[in-house]
Structure formats: C-alpha cells, structure tokens
Amino acid sequence: MKIYDRPGFPNPSRIRMILAQKGLEDQIEFVGVDLVGAEHKQAPFLAMNPAGKIPVLELDDGTLISESTAITEYLDNLDGHPVLTGSTPREKAVIHMMQNRAEAELTGAVDGYFHYATPGLGSAMQPYVAPEWVGRKEWGERQRAKAIRAMTYFDGVLKNQPFVAGDAFSMADITVFAGLNFADAAGIAIPENATSLIAWRVRVSNLPSVKNRSGQDLLPEDLKRFGL
Ligand SMILES: N[C@@H](CCC(=O)N[C@@H](CS)C(=O)NCC(=O)O)C(=O)O
C-alpha cells in the first residue's frame, strides 16, 4: 500500500497515528506531496483525488481512497478487529458523530482561519485558496472563534468521560488531537480554563501510537519555507 502525504500536516498525522495503533507502519510506502509548492492542485494529483487534498491511500490493486475517515475505516477493519471505529452499532454511531464534530467544528475551523486569515501555505498556494474579497479576513477570524468554541465543547465532553466518544480511545480522539496540533501551528491557543481538554491532551500524547507522531514533525524544508 502507498500513502501520498506530507509529514507534519494535520490529516496525514491522523493516518500516521492510526497506522501506528494498528501496527501497519511497515506495510506502507509513503510518497511525499509538495503542498507548499501546490503539487496537489496539479493534474496528476487531481486525477487521484479531485478534491486536491492529502492524504490518499493507494491499495495494491490500484484502488485510490481519499478522505481521512474513509482511510481510517479501511485500515482499522483490515484485520477484522476494529479498535478505533467501533464494533457495535452504538459504538460506531457515537464515534462517527464525534469524529464528524471534531472535523467540522475544530479541524475545519482551524483550516479556515489558517487559509483565510493568515498567509496559509504561502504564495504558490494563494491562487488555489480563495479570491480576495471584502471580509475574507473577518471570515477567517470567525473560524478562529469557532475553533475556540469547539475546544470549549470538547472540554465539556471530557469532563464527563475519559475519551471523546466515551470510555475508549477512538478515531475521534485522534482527530481532536490532530486538530489541537494544527491550532498550535496556526497560533490558536486552547483556553486556559479548558482543563479537562488540556489534561486529556497530555494523557493522549503519551499513548504509544501517538507519541512521536504528534504532527509537530514538519520536514526541515517546509519549516524553512514557512519561516519557522
Ligand atoms: N476531508 C479531507 C481533508 C484533507 C485536508 O484538508 N488535507 C490538507 C492537509 S492536512 C490538505 O491537503 N490541504 C491542502 C489544501 O487544502 O490545499 C480528509 O479528511 O482527508
């Protein structure tokens, strides 16, 4: 299997944590995609994923799977023993609900702030992001506020249960974790009073499948291009 991605970016980091949790890392050949150079917006990549986004999983028979949740479902069910996406109808439904909430309210909002209210991925990507319009920056700032509201929401959830979707670690935890790392990179801080979310983050960061795959591992050349 091949995965087209870029180390250190939020959705690729979700998949790398899932591969670690499932013990599949050595079965994958990673193919680097130059996001900062807008390689993912050119015809060869768009033929693999018309959305122009990473990650993309390519199976040995040539099947192409994009969307991190779909890739997660595939990898988690490959051995017949899903541990991140639920086993019972109830578990599956709750995990999917929380996963979608994490993506729509947190990661998606951070993404909106990053691409619209900041220089985002830089000049090569600007033609593909959005045209300048009056209020673009204000919209981006509203996404920042939305991301902070999501952090407060997940803090409330984690006051009552150990993990985002209940008693067990799941793909919803991985998405919230990747979303918080993205928020760090974009400069959106977790509210200080979100103590349950902060404590959960420390706990999750020490899990074997998460440790050292936290998404803070941008390639040196990307760090340089971002001026970091
Ligand atoms: N819904 C997609 C989102 C993927 C996504 O936003 N990937 C980011 C990297 S973390 C990307 O490719 N960004 C580049 C862009 O939007 O141009 C998924 O779940 O995989």
Short mmCIF file of C-alpha atoms and ligand atoms in Angstrom, two decimals:
data_model
loop_
_atom_site.label_atom_id
_atom_site.label_comp_id
_atom_site.label_asym_id
_atom_site.label_seq_id
_atom_site.Cartn_x
_atom_site.Cartn_y
_atom_site.Cartn_z
CA MET A 1 0.00 0.00 0.00
CA LYS A 2 1.09 3.58 -0.68
CA ILE A 3 0.11 6.76 1.10
CA TYR A 4 0.51 10.12 -0.61
CA ASP A 5 1.01 12.69 2.14
CA ARG A 6 3.39 15.16 3.76
CA PRO A 7 4.81 14.67 7.27
CA GLY A 8 3.63 17.14 9.89
CA PHE A 9 0.34 18.16 8.25
CA PRO A 10 -2.83 17.54 10.28
CA ASN A 11 -4.76 14.94 8.27
CA PRO A 12 -1.64 12.96 7.34
CA SER A 13 -0.75 12.91 11.04
CA ARG A 14 -4.15 11.34 11.80
CA ILE A 15 -3.35 8.47 9.45
CA ARG A 16 0.16 8.04 10.80
CA MET A 17 -1.28 7.64 14.33
CA ILE A 18 -3.80 5.11 13.03
CA LEU A 19 -1.07 3.11 11.25
CA ALA A 20 0.90 3.02 14.50
CA GLN A 21 -2.13 1.93 16.53
CA LYS A 22 -2.81 -0.88 14.04
CA GLY A 23 0.85 -1.91 13.66
CA LEU A 24 0.74 -1.28 9.92
CA GLU A 25 3.55 1.26 9.52
CA ASP A 26 5.98 -1.12 7.84
CA GLN A 27 3.39 -2.11 5.21
CA ILE A 28 3.19 1.41 3.80
CA GLU A 29 5.32 3.17 1.26
CA PHE A 30 4.99 6.93 1.81
CA VAL A 31 5.07 9.17 -1.25
CA GLY A 32 5.73 12.85 -0.49
CA VAL A 33 3.44 15.51 -1.97
CA ASP A 34 4.75 19.07 -2.08
CA LEU A 35 1.84 21.00 -0.54
CA VAL A 36 3.71 24.28 -0.26
CA GLY A 37 4.57 24.05 -3.97
CA ALA A 38 0.87 23.26 -4.78
CA GLU A 39 1.70 19.85 -6.31
CA HIS A 40 -1.68 18.60 -5.04
CA LYS A 41 -3.52 21.14 -7.23
CA GLN A 42 -1.93 19.91 -10.49
CA ALA A 43 -3.50 17.42 -12.94
CA PRO A 44 -1.54 14.27 -11.96
CA PHE A 45 -2.58 14.57 -8.31
CA LEU A 46 -6.15 15.71 -9.12
CA ALA A 47 -6.54 12.51 -11.14
CA MET A 48 -6.01 10.62 -7.86
CA ASN A 49 -8.14 12.91 -5.68
CA PRO A 50 -10.27 15.56 -7.41
CA ALA A 51 -10.54 17.43 -4.09
CA GLY A 52 -6.80 18.18 -4.31
CA LYS A 53 -6.14 17.15 -0.71
CA ILE A 54 -3.88 14.74 1.10
CA PRO A 55 -3.75 12.03 2.36
CA VAL A 56 -4.57 9.49 -0.36
CA LEU A 57 -4.22 5.75 0.17
CA GLU A 58 -3.44 3.57 -2.85
CA LEU A 59 -4.13 -0.13 -2.45
CA ASP A 60 -2.02 -2.77 -4.19
CA ASP A 61 -4.83 -3.31 -6.74
CA GLY A 62 -4.72 0.40 -7.65
CA THR A 63 -7.84 1.47 -5.71
CA LEU A 64 -7.48 5.06 -4.53
CA ILE A 65 -9.05 6.07 -1.21
CA SER A 66 -9.09 9.69 -0.08
CA GLU A 67 -10.83 11.29 2.96
CA SER A 68 -9.07 10.51 6.22
CA THR A 69 -12.15 8.94 7.80
CA ALA A 70 -12.58 6.53 4.87
CA ILE A 71 -8.87 5.65 5.02
CA THR A 72 -9.20 5.10 8.78
CA GLU A 73 -12.20 2.79 8.30
CA TYR A 74 -10.26 0.74 5.77
CA LEU A 75 -7.10 0.41 7.88
CA ASP A 76 -8.99 -0.27 11.10
CA ASN A 77 -11.08 -3.05 9.55
CA LEU A 78 -8.31 -4.68 7.52
CA ASP A 79 -7.54 -7.31 10.18
CA GLY A 80 -11.20 -7.86 11.12
CA HIS A 81 -10.66 -6.36 14.58
CA PRO A 82 -11.56 -2.68 14.54
CA VAL A 83 -10.30 -0.83 17.62
CA LEU A 84 -10.70 2.81 16.55
CA THR A 85 -14.01 2.94 14.69
CA GLY A 86 -16.30 0.88 16.94
CA SER A 87 -17.64 -2.67 16.89
CA THR A 88 -21.27 -2.38 17.91
CA PRO A 89 -23.84 -0.25 16.04
CA ARG A 90 -23.96 2.13 19.03
CA GLU A 91 -20.17 2.49 19.25
CA LYS A 92 -19.87 3.04 15.51
CA ALA A 93 -22.59 5.70 15.52
CA VAL A 94 -21.22 7.64 18.50
CA ILE A 95 -17.63 7.52 17.21
CA HIS A 96 -18.75 8.75 13.77
CA MET A 97 -20.79 11.54 15.29
CA MET A 98 -17.90 12.78 17.44
CA GLN A 99 -15.40 12.30 14.62
CA ASN A 100 -17.52 14.43 12.32
CA ARG A 101 -17.93 17.07 15.02
CA ALA A 102 -14.14 17.20 15.51
CA GLU A 103 -13.61 17.64 11.78
CA ALA A 104 -16.37 20.15 11.13
CA GLU A 105 -16.07 22.26 14.26
CA LEU A 106 -12.38 22.08 15.18
CA THR A 107 -10.04 20.99 12.37
CA GLY A 108 -12.18 22.60 9.65
CA ALA A 109 -12.41 25.86 11.60
CA VAL A 110 -8.65 25.97 12.21
CA ASP A 111 -8.19 25.27 8.49
CA GLY A 112 -10.47 28.21 7.63
CA TYR A 113 -8.56 30.54 9.93
CA PHE A 114 -5.18 29.33 8.62
CA HIS A 115 -6.04 29.68 4.92
CA TYR A 116 -8.19 32.84 5.07
CA ALA A 117 -6.90 34.99 7.92
CA THR A 118 -3.17 34.18 7.65
CA PRO A 119 -0.77 33.72 4.67
CA GLY A 120 -1.55 29.99 4.95
CA LEU A 121 0.64 27.73 2.83
CA GLY A 122 2.25 30.70 1.07
CA SER A 123 2.36 32.32 -2.34
CA ALA A 124 2.31 29.23 -4.60
CA MET A 125 -0.95 28.16 -2.98
CA GLN A 126 -2.74 31.53 -2.99
CA PRO A 127 -4.35 31.10 -6.45
CA TYR A 128 -5.98 27.89 -5.21
CA VAL A 129 -7.18 29.12 -1.82
CA ALA A 130 -9.78 31.82 -2.40
CA PRO A 131 -10.06 35.12 -4.16
CA GLU A 132 -9.57 38.26 -2.14
CA TRP A 133 -12.95 39.58 -1.11
CA VAL A 134 -14.06 42.16 1.37
CA GLY A 135 -14.48 40.37 4.66
CA ARG A 136 -12.23 37.40 3.84
CA LYS A 137 -10.04 38.06 6.86
CA GLU A 138 -13.07 38.64 9.06
CA TRP A 139 -14.49 35.29 7.96
CA GLY A 140 -11.15 33.67 8.83
CA GLU A 141 -11.24 35.32 12.26
CA ARG A 142 -14.74 33.92 12.79
CA GLN A 143 -13.33 30.48 12.06
CA ARG A 144 -10.79 31.09 14.81
CA ALA A 145 -13.65 31.88 17.22
CA LYS A 146 -15.46 28.73 16.04
CA ALA A 147 -12.35 26.61 16.73
CA ILE A 148 -12.15 28.03 20.26
CA ARG A 149 -15.85 27.26 20.83
CA ALA A 150 -15.13 23.68 19.69
CA MET A 151 -12.28 23.44 22.23
CA THR A 152 -14.68 24.55 24.97
CA TYR A 153 -17.23 22.00 23.73
CA PHE A 154 -14.73 19.11 23.81
CA ASP A 155 -13.53 20.26 27.23
CA GLY A 156 -17.12 19.85 28.47
CA VAL A 157 -17.36 16.38 26.91
CA LEU A 158 -14.09 15.32 28.55
CA LYS A 159 -15.26 16.48 31.98
CA ASN A 160 -17.71 13.56 31.94
CA GLN A 161 -15.86 10.80 30.11
CA PRO A 162 -12.22 9.79 29.55
CA PHE A 163 -12.25 9.93 25.75
CA VAL A 164 -14.02 11.96 23.09
CA ALA A 165 -16.52 9.24 22.14
CA GLY A 166 -16.85 7.57 25.55
CA ASP A 167 -14.76 5.10 27.52
CA ALA A 168 -12.38 4.00 24.77
CA PHE A 169 -9.74 5.78 22.69
CA SER A 170 -11.03 6.10 19.09
CA MET A 171 -10.51 7.88 15.77
CA ALA A 172 -12.44 10.83 17.22
CA ASP A 173 -9.63 11.33 19.81
CA ILE A 174 -7.07 11.19 17.02
CA THR A 175 -8.91 13.87 15.05
CA VAL A 176 -9.29 16.19 18.05
CA PHE A 177 -5.61 15.63 18.90
CA ALA A 178 -4.52 16.45 15.32
CA GLY A 179 -6.86 19.47 15.37
CA LEU A 180 -5.21 20.85 18.52
CA ASN A 181 -1.76 20.41 16.98
CA PHE A 182 -2.98 22.27 13.89
CA ALA A 183 -4.35 25.01 16.17
CA ASP A 184 -0.91 25.31 17.82
CA ALA A 185 0.72 25.69 14.41
CA ALA A 186 -1.87 28.27 13.32
CA GLY A 187 -1.45 30.23 16.57
CA ILE A 188 -4.81 29.45 18.21
CA ALA A 189 -4.33 28.71 21.91
CA ILE A 190 -6.51 26.37 23.97
CA PRO A 191 -8.45 28.44 26.55
CA GLU A 192 -6.69 28.17 29.93
CA ASN A 193 -9.89 27.13 31.67
CA ALA A 194 -10.31 24.11 29.35
CA THR A 195 -8.59 21.99 31.99
CA SER A 196 -10.18 18.65 31.06
CA LEU A 197 -9.17 19.07 27.42
CA ILE A 198 -5.63 20.03 28.45
CA ALA A 199 -5.33 17.01 30.79
CA TRP A 200 -6.76 14.68 28.10
CA ARG A 201 -4.22 16.03 25.60
CA VAL A 202 -1.32 15.18 27.93
CA ARG A 203 -2.76 11.69 28.52
CA VAL A 204 -3.27 11.03 24.79
CA SER A 205 0.16 12.41 23.85
CA ASN A 206 1.72 9.66 25.97
CA LEU A 207 -0.10 6.79 24.23
CA PRO A 208 2.38 4.67 22.24
CA SER A 209 0.59 5.23 18.92
CA VAL A 210 0.56 8.99 19.42
CA LYS A 211 3.98 9.62 20.95
CA ASN A 212 6.43 10.95 18.34
CA ARG A 213 3.66 11.09 15.74
CA SER A 214 2.10 14.19 17.11
CA GLY A 215 2.09 16.15 13.87
CA GLN A 216 4.83 18.51 15.00
CA ASP A 217 7.26 16.88 12.60
CA LEU A 218 7.21 19.11 9.53
CA LEU A 219 10.12 18.46 7.17
CA PRO A 220 13.07 20.88 7.60
CA GLU A 221 12.49 22.26 4.08
CA ASP A 222 8.83 23.04 4.94
CA LEU A 223 9.84 24.67 8.24
CA LYS A 224 12.21 26.89 6.25
CA ARG A 225 9.54 27.76 3.67
CA PHE A 226 7.14 28.70 6.50
CA GLY A 227 9.93 30.83 8.01
CA LEU A 228 9.95 28.71 11.20
N1 LIG B 1 -11.57 15.94 4.17
C1 LIG B 1 -10.19 15.66 3.91
C2 LIG B 1 -9.38 16.89 4.26
C3 LIG B 1 -7.94 16.73 3.88
C4 LIG B 1 -7.15 18.03 4.03
O1 LIG B 1 -7.69 19.10 4.29
N2 LIG B 1 -5.83 17.89 3.87
C5 LIG B 1 -4.96 19.03 3.95
C6 LIG B 1 -3.66 18.66 4.63
S1 LIG B 1 -3.90 18.37 6.32
C7 LIG B 1 -4.64 19.50 2.56
O2 LIG B 1 -4.46 18.71 1.66
N3 LIG B 1 -4.56 20.82 2.43
C8 LIG B 1 -4.16 21.44 1.23
C9 LIG B 1 -5.24 22.24 0.59
O3 LIG B 1 -6.35 22.35 1.13
O4 LIG B 1 -4.96 22.78 -0.46
C10 LIG B 1 -9.73 14.46 4.74
O5 LIG B 1 -10.39 14.15 5.72
O6 LIG B 1 -8.75 13.81 4.39
#
